[in-house]
Amino acid sequence: MRIYNNSTIRGLAEKAAGEFRSGGWTVSQVQNYSQGVIPTTTVYYRQGTGEKAAAEEIAKKFGIRSEPRFDGIQDATPGVIVIVTRDFSAA
């Protein structure tokens, strides 16, 4: 799982990574996402892969949305991507 911060809250992705790790998830990367504005914290998956089940489990556990990847992250390395915004519980 990779976590990207799409807010002006410094360190939000790192805080989120801590919560996901506490929940038993492996976080391989934490960084900012500045290629556009994401309206709400969302976990993204590649369609037709096992990522969808993982994304839906994460979404349910953390109260966030789960959606297929959009064009801007379609070609990113395989794995679930969480983009956190100011509405994430750790904010």
CSV table of N, CA and C in Angstrom, one decimal:
chain,number,residue,atom,x,y,z
A,1,MET,N,0.8,-1.2,0.0
A,1,MET,CA,0.0,0.0,0.0
A,1,MET,C,0.9,1.2,0.0
A,2,ARG,N,0.5,2.2,-0.8
A,2,ARG,CA,1.2,3.5,-0.8
A,2,ARG,C,0.2,4.6,-0.4
A,3,ILE,N,0.6,5.5,0.4
A,3,ILE,CA,-0.2,6.6,0.9
A,3,ILE,C,0.3,7.9,0.4
A,4,TYR,N,-0.6,8.7,-0.2
A,4,TYR,CA,-0.3,10.0,-0.7
A,4,TYR,C,-1.1,11.1,0.1
A,5,ASN,N,-0.5,12.2,0.4
A,5,ASN,CA,-1.1,13.3,1.1
A,5,ASN,C,-1.6,14.3,0.0
A,6,ASN,N,-2.9,14.6,0.0
A,6,ASN,CA,-3.5,15.5,-1.0
A,6,ASN,C,-4.2,16.6,-0.2
A,7,SER,N,-3.5,17.1,0.8
A,7,SER,CA,-4.0,18.2,1.7
A,7,SER,C,-2.9,19.2,2.0
A,8,THR,N,-3.2,20.2,2.7
A,8,THR,CA,-2.2,21.2,3.1
A,8,THR,C,-1.7,20.8,4.6
A,9,ILE,N,-2.2,19.7,5.1
A,9,ILE,CA,-1.8,19.3,6.4
A,9,ILE,C,-0.5,18.6,6.4
A,10,ARG,N,0.5,19.2,6.9
A,10,ARG,CA,1.9,18.6,6.9
A,10,ARG,C,1.9,17.3,7.7
A,11,GLY,N,2.4,16.2,7.1
A,11,GLY,CA,2.6,15.0,7.8
A,11,GLY,C,1.3,14.1,7.9
A,12,LEU,N,0.3,14.5,7.2
A,12,LEU,CA,-1.0,13.7,7.2
A,12,LEU,C,-0.8,12.3,6.7
A,13,ALA,N,0.0,12.1,5.6
A,13,ALA,CA,0.2,10.8,5.0
A,13,ALA,C,1.0,9.9,6.0
A,14,GLU,N,1.9,10.5,6.7
A,14,GLU,CA,2.7,9.7,7.7
A,14,GLU,C,1.8,9.3,8.9
A,15,LYS,N,0.9,10.2,9.3
A,15,LYS,CA,0.0,9.9,10.4
A,15,LYS,C,-1.0,8.8,9.9
A,16,ALA,N,-1.4,8.9,8.7
A,16,ALA,CA,-2.3,7.9,8.1
A,16,ALA,C,-1.6,6.5,8.0
A,17,ALA,N,-0.3,6.6,7.6
A,17,ALA,CA,0.5,5.3,7.5
A,17,ALA,C,0.5,4.6,8.9
A,18,GLY,N,0.7,5.4,9.9
A,18,GLY,CA,0.7,4.8,11.3
A,18,GLY,C,-0.6,4.1,11.6
A,19,GLU,N,-1.7,4.7,11.2
A,19,GLU,CA,-3.0,4.1,11.5
A,19,GLU,C,-3.1,2.8,10.7
A,20,PHE,N,-2.7,2.9,9.4
A,20,PHE,CA,-2.9,1.7,8.6
A,20,PHE,C,-1.9,0.6,9.1
A,21,ARG,N,-0.7,0.9,9.5
A,21,ARG,CA,0.2,-0.1,10.0
A,21,ARG,C,-0.4,-0.7,11.3
A,22,SER,N,-0.9,0.1,12.2
A,22,SER,CA,-1.6,-0.4,13.4
A,22,SER,C,-2.7,-1.3,13.1
A,23,GLY,N,-3.3,-1.1,11.9
A,23,GLY,CA,-4.4,-2.0,11.5
A,23,GLY,C,-3.9,-3.3,10.8
A,24,GLY,N,-2.6,-3.4,10.7
A,24,GLY,CA,-2.1,-4.7,10.2
A,24,GLY,C,-1.7,-4.6,8.7
A,25,TRP,N,-1.8,-3.4,8.1
A,25,TRP,CA,-1.4,-3.2,6.7
A,25,TRP,C,0.0,-2.8,6.5
A,26,THR,N,0.6,-3.3,5.4
A,26,THR,CA,2.0,-2.9,5.1
A,26,THR,C,2.0,-1.6,4.2
A,27,VAL,N,2.7,-0.6,4.7
A,27,VAL,CA,2.8,0.6,3.9
A,27,VAL,C,4.2,0.7,3.4
A,28,SER,N,4.3,0.8,2.0
A,28,SER,CA,5.6,0.7,1.4
A,28,SER,C,6.1,2.1,1.0
A,29,GLN,N,5.2,3.1,0.9
A,29,GLN,CA,5.6,4.4,0.5
A,29,GLN,C,4.7,5.5,1.0
A,30,VAL,N,5.2,6.6,1.4
A,30,VAL,CA,4.5,7.7,1.9
A,30,VAL,C,5.0,9.0,1.2
A,31,GLN,N,4.1,9.7,0.5
A,31,GLN,CA,4.6,10.9,-0.1
A,31,GLN,C,3.4,11.8,-0.4
A,32,ASN,N,3.6,12.9,-1.1
A,32,ASN,CA,2.6,13.9,-1.4
A,32,ASN,C,2.0,13.6,-2.8
A,33,TYR,N,0.7,13.9,-3.0
A,33,TYR,CA,0.1,13.8,-4.3
A,33,TYR,C,-0.3,15.2,-4.7
A,34,SER,N,0.3,15.8,-5.7
A,34,SER,CA,0.1,17.2,-6.1
A,34,SER,C,-0.4,17.3,-7.5
A,35,GLN,N,-0.8,16.2,-8.2
A,35,GLN,CA,-1.2,16.3,-9.6
A,35,GLN,C,-2.7,16.7,-9.7
A,36,GLY,N,-3.4,17.1,-8.7
A,36,GLY,CA,-4.8,17.5,-8.8
A,36,GLY,C,-5.4,17.5,-7.4
A,37,VAL,N,-6.6,17.8,-7.3
A,37,VAL,CA,-7.3,17.9,-6.0
A,37,VAL,C,-8.3,16.7,-5.9
A,38,ILE,N,-8.1,15.9,-4.9
A,38,ILE,CA,-8.9,14.7,-4.7
A,38,ILE,C,-10.0,15.2,-3.6
A,39,PRO,N,-11.3,15.0,-3.9
A,39,PRO,CA,-12.3,15.6,-3.0
A,39,PRO,C,-12.4,15.0,-1.6
A,40,THR,N,-12.1,13.7,-1.5
A,40,THR,CA,-12.3,13.0,-0.2
A,40,THR,C,-11.3,11.8,-0.2
A,41,THR,N,-10.9,11.5,1.0
A,41,THR,CA,-10.0,10.4,1.2
A,41,THR,C,-10.5,9.1,0.5
A,42,THR,N,-9.7,8.5,-0.3
A,42,THR,CA,-10.1,7.4,-1.1
A,42,THR,C,-9.0,6.3,-1.3
A,43,VAL,N,-9.4,5.1,-1.3
A,43,VAL,CA,-8.4,4.0,-1.6
A,43,VAL,C,-8.7,3.5,-3.0
A,44,TYR,N,-7.6,3.4,-3.8
A,44,TYR,CA,-7.8,3.1,-5.2
A,44,TYR,C,-7.1,1.8,-5.5
A,45,TYR,N,-7.7,1.1,-6.5
A,45,TYR,CA,-7.3,-0.3,-6.9
A,45,TYR,C,-7.3,-0.4,-8.4
A,46,ARG,N,-6.5,-1.4,-8.9
A,46,ARG,CA,-6.6,-1.7,-10.3
A,46,ARG,C,-7.7,-2.7,-10.6
A,47,GLN,N,-8.6,-2.4,-11.5
A,47,GLN,CA,-9.7,-3.3,-11.8
A,47,GLN,C,-9.2,-4.6,-12.4
A,48,GLY,N,-9.9,-5.7,-12.0
A,48,GLY,CA,-9.5,-7.0,-12.5
A,48,GLY,C,-8.4,-7.6,-11.8
A,49,THR,N,-8.1,-7.1,-10.6
A,49,THR,CA,-7.0,-7.6,-9.8
A,49,THR,C,-7.5,-7.9,-8.4
A,50,GLY,N,-6.7,-8.5,-7.6
A,50,GLY,CA,-7.1,-8.8,-6.2
A,50,GLY,C,-7.0,-7.5,-5.3
A,51,GLU,N,-6.6,-6.4,-5.9
A,51,GLU,CA,-6.5,-5.2,-5.1
A,51,GLU,C,-7.9,-4.7,-4.7
A,52,LYS,N,-8.9,-5.0,-5.5
A,52,LYS,CA,-10.3,-4.5,-5.2
A,52,LYS,C,-10.8,-5.0,-3.9
A,53,ALA,N,-10.6,-6.3,-3.6
A,53,ALA,CA,-11.0,-6.9,-2.3
A,53,ALA,C,-10.3,-6.2,-1.2
A,54,ALA,N,-8.9,-6.0,-1.3
A,54,ALA,CA,-8.2,-5.3,-0.3
A,54,ALA,C,-8.6,-3.9,-0.1
A,55,ALA,N,-8.9,-3.2,-1.2
A,55,ALA,CA,-9.3,-1.8,-1.1
A,55,ALA,C,-10.7,-1.7,-0.4
A,56,GLU,N,-11.6,-2.6,-0.7
A,56,GLU,CA,-12.9,-2.6,-0.1
A,56,GLU,C,-12.8,-2.9,1.4
A,57,GLU,N,-11.9,-3.8,1.8
A,57,GLU,CA,-11.7,-4.1,3.2
A,57,GLU,C,-11.1,-2.9,3.9
A,58,ILE,N,-10.1,-2.2,3.3
A,58,ILE,CA,-9.6,-1.0,3.9
A,58,ILE,C,-10.6,0.1,4.0
A,59,ALA,N,-11.4,0.3,3.0
A,59,ALA,CA,-12.4,1.3,3.0
A,59,ALA,C,-13.4,1.1,4.1
A,60,LYS,N,-13.8,-0.1,4.2
A,60,LYS,CA,-14.8,-0.4,5.3
A,60,LYS,C,-14.2,-0.2,6.7
A,61,LYS,N,-13.0,-0.7,6.9
A,61,LYS,CA,-12.4,-0.6,8.2
A,61,LYS,C,-12.1,0.9,8.6
A,62,PHE,N,-11.7,1.7,7.6
A,62,PHE,CA,-11.3,3.1,7.9
A,62,PHE,C,-12.4,4.1,7.6
A,63,GLY,N,-13.6,3.7,7.1
A,63,GLY,CA,-14.6,4.6,6.8
A,63,GLY,C,-14.3,5.6,5.6
A,64,ILE,N,-13.6,5.0,4.6
A,64,ILE,CA,-13.3,5.9,3.4
A,64,ILE,C,-13.9,5.2,2.2
A,65,ARG,N,-13.8,6.0,1.0
A,65,ARG,CA,-14.3,5.4,-0.2
A,65,ARG,C,-13.3,4.5,-0.9
A,66,SER,N,-13.8,3.6,-1.7
A,66,SER,CA,-13.0,2.7,-2.5
A,66,SER,C,-13.4,2.9,-4.0
A,67,GLU,N,-12.5,3.1,-4.9
A,67,GLU,CA,-12.8,3.3,-6.3
A,67,GLU,C,-11.7,2.8,-7.2
A,68,PRO,N,-12.0,2.5,-8.4
A,68,PRO,CA,-11.0,2.1,-9.4
A,68,PRO,C,-10.0,3.2,-9.6
A,69,ARG,N,-8.8,2.9,-10.0
A,69,ARG,CA,-7.8,4.0,-10.2
A,69,ARG,C,-8.3,4.9,-11.3
A,70,PHE,N,-7.9,6.2,-11.2
A,70,PHE,CA,-8.3,7.1,-12.3
A,70,PHE,C,-7.0,7.3,-13.2
A,71,ASP,N,-7.2,8.0,-14.3
A,71,ASP,CA,-6.1,8.1,-15.3
A,71,ASP,C,-4.8,8.6,-14.7
A,72,GLY,N,-4.8,9.5,-13.8
A,72,GLY,CA,-3.6,10.1,-13.3
A,72,GLY,C,-2.7,9.1,-12.5
A,73,ILE,N,-3.3,8.0,-12.0
A,73,ILE,CA,-2.5,7.0,-11.3
A,73,ILE,C,-2.7,5.6,-11.9
A,74,GLN,N,-3.3,5.5,-13.1
A,74,GLN,CA,-3.5,4.2,-13.7
A,74,GLN,C,-2.3,3.4,-13.9
A,75,ASP,N,-1.2,4.1,-14.3
A,75,ASP,CA,0.0,3.4,-14.7
A,75,ASP,C,1.0,3.3,-13.5
A,76,ALA,N,0.6,3.7,-12.3
A,76,ALA,CA,1.5,3.6,-11.1
A,76,ALA,C,1.8,2.1,-10.8
A,77,THR,N,2.9,1.9,-10.1
A,77,THR,CA,3.2,0.6,-9.7
A,77,THR,C,2.0,-0.2,-9.1
A,78,PRO,N,1.9,-1.5,-9.3
A,78,PRO,CA,0.8,-2.3,-8.8
A,78,PRO,C,0.7,-2.1,-7.2
A,79,GLY,N,-0.5,-2.2,-6.7
A,79,GLY,CA,-0.7,-2.1,-5.3
A,79,GLY,C,-1.8,-1.1,-5.0
A,80,VAL,N,-2.4,-1.2,-3.9
A,80,VAL,CA,-3.4,-0.3,-3.4
A,80,VAL,C,-2.8,1.1,-3.1
A,81,ILE,N,-3.5,2.1,-3.5
A,81,ILE,CA,-3.1,3.5,-3.3
A,81,ILE,C,-4.1,4.2,-2.5
A,82,VAL,N,-3.7,4.8,-1.4
A,82,VAL,CA,-4.7,5.6,-0.6
A,82,VAL,C,-4.2,7.1,-0.7
A,83,ILE,N,-5.2,7.9,-1.1
A,83,ILE,CA,-4.9,9.3,-1.2
A,83,ILE,C,-5.7,10.0,-0.1
A,84,VAL,N,-5.0,10.5,0.9
A,84,VAL,CA,-5.7,11.1,2.1
A,84,VAL,C,-5.9,12.6,1.9
A,85,THR,N,-7.0,13.1,2.4
A,85,THR,CA,-7.3,14.5,2.3
A,85,THR,C,-7.7,15.0,3.7
A,86,ARG,N,-8.0,16.3,3.8
A,86,ARG,CA,-8.2,16.8,5.2
A,86,ARG,C,-9.4,16.1,5.9
A,87,ASP,N,-10.2,15.3,5.2
A,87,ASP,CA,-11.3,14.6,6.0
A,87,ASP,C,-10.9,13.3,6.6
A,88,PHE,N,-9.6,12.9,6.4
A,88,PHE,CA,-9.1,11.7,7.0
A,88,PHE,C,-9.1,11.8,8.6
A,89,SER,N,-9.5,10.8,9.2
A,89,SER,CA,-9.7,10.8,10.7
A,89,SER,C,-8.4,11.3,11.5
A,90,ALA,N,-7.2,11.1,10.9
A,90,ALA,CA,-6.0,11.5,11.6
A,90,ALA,C,-5.7,13.0,11.4
A,91,ALA,N,-6.5,13.6,10.5
A,91,ALA,CA,-6.2,15.1,10.2
A,91,ALA,C,-6.3,15.9,11.5
